[in-house]
């Protein structure tokens, strides 16, 4: 009913705010959950509280894109990936991880150094390139990122490199001039996929920056870095909700292999901190019928239990999994 859902929604609101989800996103999300939960039938084999957690969980997974969305690149074409993000979000490290991820899938990546502002940015990308055994294209002393990106694409085609990963300078979201520069790079090289690289630890601020990048430059998907930190991943829900774009990859460590495809259901469990309850509810939905069990009891007491009933009982037990 509306009264008991209201109490539960308050708990959810607190859990989301503690997980550093943006407060506007929390408000919209809890409204959706309330609409879904009020009037819903409760399964006889779980408590209403457990059922409600399942409603919240399903809504969270849906809000973060439902399923994994890795980009579909073609090995027979020159795929161009443009990386955007704030300063310190982990773009350069992500560029190396992405190159490593796709070099295992028969791609020949090339990294492109378009950060002409930060001291030693090119050197950092070259070190990352050496670690993952991928060449880095850079033009020393050039301060024109648009021309560097354009020449890099030409060079990649001549070397038959089919994945060009362009690392750009980190932005402060109030920095309009550099936003214009990113738009110029995007219009010049026409990337196959534009990634926003966001730091999962920044929580609230991730939303502001994500909406700025999405509106002013345009993005196709998001990579969340530093998801191995102590943040519960609230930024994932905030960014998905604000940009309407899927989170594709999650950075889960420092090493070049520490990149995994983003699974909304796993992060939803992490945000709620209630993985076990969800598994219990799902198991109950799939397998157990209290009414049927009570019916069996009645039949046993009245001695009307048949071989057909015995078979049904065995099938229910088997659904639970192996007896061992």
PDB file of C-alpha atoms in Angstrom, residues 10-141:
ATOM      1  CA  UNK A  10      12.587   6.694   2.665  1.00  0.00           C
ATOM      2  CA  UNK A  11      15.124   3.907   3.349  1.00  0.00           C
ATOM      3  CA  UNK A  12      15.946   3.687  -0.369  1.00  0.00           C
ATOM      4  CA  UNK A  13      16.384   7.445  -0.594  1.00  0.00           C
ATOM      5  CA  UNK A  14      18.890   7.359   2.283  1.00  0.00           C
ATOM      6  CA  UNK A  15      20.761   4.390   0.775  1.00  0.00           C
ATOM      7  CA  UNK A  16      21.097   6.185  -2.571  1.00  0.00           C
ATOM      8  CA  UNK A  17      22.199   9.479  -1.023  1.00  0.00           C
ATOM      9  CA  UNK A  18      24.783   7.593   1.051  1.00  0.00           C
ATOM     10  CA  UNK A  19      26.010   5.972  -2.180  1.00  0.00           C
ATOM     11  CA  UNK A  20      26.573   9.547  -3.454  1.00  0.00           C
ATOM     12  CA  UNK A  21      23.791   9.539  -6.041  1.00  0.00           C
ATOM     13  CA  UNK A  22      22.792  13.035  -7.172  1.00  0.00           C
ATOM     14  CA  UNK A  23      19.765  14.255  -5.167  1.00  0.00           C
ATOM     15  CA  UNK A  24      17.655  15.134  -8.263  1.00  0.00           C
ATOM     16  CA  UNK A  25      18.302  11.671  -9.660  1.00  0.00           C
ATOM     17  CA  UNK A  26      17.282  10.170  -6.280  1.00  0.00           C
ATOM     18  CA  UNK A  27      13.998  12.119  -6.322  1.00  0.00           C
ATOM     19  CA  UNK A  28      13.076  11.000  -9.877  1.00  0.00           C
ATOM     20  CA  UNK A  29      14.110   7.437  -9.177  1.00  0.00           C
ATOM     21  CA  UNK A  30      12.102   7.075  -5.937  1.00  0.00           C
ATOM     22  CA  UNK A  31       9.010   8.449  -7.704  1.00  0.00           C
ATOM     23  CA  UNK A  32       9.331   5.716 -10.337  1.00  0.00           C
ATOM     24  CA  UNK A  33       9.808   3.009  -7.693  1.00  0.00           C
ATOM     25  CA  UNK A  34       6.742   4.192  -5.746  1.00  0.00           C
ATOM     26  CA  UNK A  35       4.586   4.045  -8.888  1.00  0.00           C
ATOM     27  CA  UNK A  36       5.745   0.497  -9.569  1.00  0.00           C
ATOM     28  CA  UNK A  37       5.474  -0.834  -6.023  1.00  0.00           C
ATOM     29  CA  UNK A  38       2.086   0.519  -4.911  1.00  0.00           C
ATOM     30  CA  UNK A  39      -0.572  -2.112  -5.468  1.00  0.00           C
ATOM     31  CA  UNK A  40       1.858  -4.883  -6.423  1.00  0.00           C
ATOM     32  CA  UNK A  41       0.996  -8.406  -5.255  1.00  0.00           C
ATOM     33  CA  UNK A  42       3.457  -9.883  -2.755  1.00  0.00           C
ATOM     34  CA  UNK A  43       4.688 -13.423  -3.437  1.00  0.00           C
ATOM     35  CA  UNK A  44       3.577 -15.771  -0.682  1.00  0.00           C
ATOM     36  CA  UNK A  45       7.103 -17.138  -0.176  1.00  0.00           C
ATOM     37  CA  UNK A  46       8.923 -13.845   0.540  1.00  0.00           C
ATOM     38  CA  UNK A  47       8.300 -10.896   2.851  1.00  0.00           C
ATOM     39  CA  UNK A  48       6.930  -7.611   1.457  1.00  0.00           C
ATOM     40  CA  UNK A  49      10.261  -5.967   2.348  1.00  0.00           C
ATOM     41  CA  UNK A  50      12.201  -8.470   0.279  1.00  0.00           C
ATOM     42  CA  UNK A  51       9.796  -8.058  -2.631  1.00  0.00           C
ATOM     43  CA  UNK A  52      10.217  -4.285  -2.438  1.00  0.00           C
ATOM     44  CA  UNK A  53      14.008  -4.619  -2.628  1.00  0.00           C
ATOM     45  CA  UNK A  54      13.500  -6.572  -5.848  1.00  0.00           C
ATOM     46  CA  UNK A  55      11.351  -3.754  -7.298  1.00  0.00           C
ATOM     47  CA  UNK A  56      14.094  -1.241  -6.427  1.00  0.00           C
ATOM     48  CA  UNK A  57      16.792  -3.501  -7.832  1.00  0.00           C
ATOM     49  CA  UNK A  58      14.979  -3.966 -11.166  1.00  0.00           C
ATOM     50  CA  UNK A  59      14.435  -0.204 -11.449  1.00  0.00           C
ATOM     51  CA  UNK A  60      18.140   0.454 -10.697  1.00  0.00           C
ATOM     52  CA  UNK A  61      19.305  -2.014 -13.354  1.00  0.00           C
ATOM     53  CA  UNK A  62      16.930  -0.482 -15.895  1.00  0.00           C
ATOM     54  CA  UNK A  63      18.098   3.062 -15.019  1.00  0.00           C
ATOM     55  CA  UNK A  64      21.727   2.054 -15.654  1.00  0.00           C
ATOM     56  CA  UNK A  65      21.019   0.623 -19.091  1.00  0.00           C
ATOM     57  CA  UNK A  66      19.644  -2.853 -18.343  1.00  0.00           C
ATOM     58  CA  UNK A  67      22.402  -4.923 -19.931  1.00  0.00           C
ATOM     59  CA  UNK A  68      26.063  -4.518 -20.871  1.00  0.00           C
ATOM     60  CA  UNK A  69      26.623  -2.349 -23.993  1.00  0.00           C
ATOM     61  CA  UNK A  70      30.162  -2.873 -25.356  1.00  0.00           C
ATOM     62  CA  UNK A  71      30.677  -0.940 -28.638  1.00  0.00           C
ATOM     63  CA  UNK A  72      30.675  -3.042 -31.813  1.00  0.00           C
ATOM     64  CA  UNK A  73      33.868  -2.119 -33.672  1.00  0.00           C
ATOM     65  CA  UNK A  74      34.689  -3.587 -37.101  1.00  0.00           C
ATOM     66  CA  UNK A  75      38.190  -5.064 -37.636  1.00  0.00           C
ATOM     67  CA  UNK A  76      37.943  -4.251 -41.360  1.00  0.00           C
ATOM     68  CA  UNK A  77      37.582  -0.480 -40.785  1.00  0.00           C
ATOM     69  CA  UNK A  78      39.544   2.280 -39.068  1.00  0.00           C
ATOM     70  CA  UNK A  79      37.587   2.719 -35.825  1.00  0.00           C
ATOM     71  CA  UNK A  80      38.227   6.059 -34.119  1.00  0.00           C
ATOM     72  CA  UNK A  81      37.604   6.453 -30.370  1.00  0.00           C
ATOM     73  CA  UNK A  82      37.624   9.912 -28.807  1.00  0.00           C
ATOM     74  CA  UNK A  83      38.154  10.186 -25.039  1.00  0.00           C
ATOM     75  CA  UNK A  84      36.733  13.121 -23.066  1.00  0.00           C
ATOM     76  CA  UNK A  85      36.819  13.821 -19.353  1.00  0.00           C
ATOM     77  CA  UNK A  86      37.804  16.089 -16.497  1.00  0.00           C
ATOM     78  CA  UNK A  87      41.364  16.509 -15.298  1.00  0.00           C
ATOM     79  CA  UNK A  88      42.417  13.562 -13.156  1.00  0.00           C
ATOM     80  CA  UNK A  89      39.538  11.278 -14.197  1.00  0.00           C
ATOM     81  CA  UNK A  90      41.956   8.631 -15.507  1.00  0.00           C
ATOM     82  CA  UNK A  91      41.679   9.148 -19.291  1.00  0.00           C
ATOM     83  CA  UNK A  92      45.287   8.319 -20.158  1.00  0.00           C
ATOM     84  CA  UNK A  93      45.279   5.124 -18.083  1.00  0.00           C
ATOM     85  CA  UNK A  94      41.915   4.175 -19.606  1.00  0.00           C
ATOM     86  CA  UNK A  95      43.332   4.749 -23.112  1.00  0.00           C
ATOM     87  CA  UNK A  96      45.992   2.104 -22.394  1.00  0.00           C
ATOM     88  CA  UNK A  97      43.492  -0.324 -20.858  1.00  0.00           C
ATOM     89  CA  UNK A  98      41.141   0.081 -23.846  1.00  0.00           C
ATOM     90  CA  UNK A  99      44.014  -0.554 -26.267  1.00  0.00           C
ATOM     91  CA  UNK A 100      44.960  -3.670 -24.307  1.00  0.00           C
ATOM     92  CA  UNK A 101      41.326  -4.869 -24.157  1.00  0.00           C
ATOM     93  CA  UNK A 102      40.878  -4.662 -27.940  1.00  0.00           C
ATOM     94  CA  UNK A 103      44.359  -5.897 -28.898  1.00  0.00           C
ATOM     95  CA  UNK A 104      43.249  -9.223 -27.361  1.00  0.00           C
ATOM     96  CA  UNK A 105      40.315  -9.198 -29.827  1.00  0.00           C
ATOM     97  CA  UNK A 106      42.430  -9.044 -33.023  1.00  0.00           C
ATOM     98  CA  UNK A 107      42.503  -5.233 -33.247  1.00  0.00           C
ATOM     99  CA  UNK A 108      45.658  -3.210 -33.945  1.00  0.00           C
ATOM    100  CA  UNK A 109      45.319  -0.102 -31.775  1.00  0.00           C
ATOM    101  CA  UNK A 110      47.214   3.182 -31.923  1.00  0.00           C
ATOM    102  CA  UNK A 111      47.209   5.781 -29.137  1.00  0.00           C
ATOM    103  CA  UNK A 112      47.165   9.478 -30.042  1.00  0.00           C
ATOM    104  CA  UNK A 113      48.515  12.188 -27.709  1.00  0.00           C
ATOM    105  CA  UNK A 114      46.308  15.284 -28.089  1.00  0.00           C
ATOM    106  CA  UNK A 115      46.907  16.712 -24.624  1.00  0.00           C
ATOM    107  CA  UNK A 116      49.195  19.632 -25.484  1.00  0.00           C
ATOM    108  CA  UNK A 117      48.604  21.545 -22.232  1.00  0.00           C
ATOM    109  CA  UNK A 118      49.537  19.342 -19.292  1.00  0.00           C
ATOM    110  CA  UNK A 119      53.235  18.988 -18.563  1.00  0.00           C
ATOM    111  CA  UNK A 120      54.562  15.518 -19.462  1.00  0.00           C
ATOM    112  CA  UNK A 121      51.119  14.362 -20.708  1.00  0.00           C
ATOM    113  CA  UNK A 122      52.648  13.014 -23.947  1.00  0.00           C
ATOM    114  CA  UNK A 123      55.390  11.232 -21.995  1.00  0.00           C
ATOM    115  CA  UNK A 124      52.762   9.625 -19.734  1.00  0.00           C
ATOM    116  CA  UNK A 125      50.863   8.281 -22.742  1.00  0.00           C
ATOM    117  CA  UNK A 126      54.099   6.951 -24.250  1.00  0.00           C
ATOM    118  CA  UNK A 127      54.848   5.066 -21.013  1.00  0.00           C
ATOM    119  CA  UNK A 128      51.289   3.640 -21.032  1.00  0.00           C
ATOM    120  CA  UNK A 129      51.761   2.662 -24.696  1.00  0.00           C
ATOM    121  CA  UNK A 130      54.987   0.781 -23.882  1.00  0.00           C
ATOM    122  CA  UNK A 131      53.266  -1.096 -21.041  1.00  0.00           C
ATOM    123  CA  UNK A 132      50.544  -2.407 -23.370  1.00  0.00           C
ATOM    124  CA  UNK A 133      52.843  -2.699 -26.423  1.00  0.00           C
ATOM    125  CA  UNK A 134      50.860  -0.221 -28.557  1.00  0.00           C
ATOM    126  CA  UNK A 135      52.435   2.587 -30.675  1.00  0.00           C
ATOM    127  CA  UNK A 136      51.770   6.225 -29.690  1.00  0.00           C
ATOM    128  CA  UNK A 137      51.368   9.010 -32.251  1.00  0.00           C
ATOM    129  CA  UNK A 138      52.552  12.428 -31.074  1.00  0.00           C
ATOM    130  CA  UNK A 139      53.880  15.618 -32.679  1.00  0.00           C
ATOM    131  CA  UNK A 140      56.460  17.193 -30.345  1.00  0.00           C
ATOM    132  CA  UNK A 141      56.103  20.956 -29.720  1.00  0.00           C
TER     133      UNK A 141
END
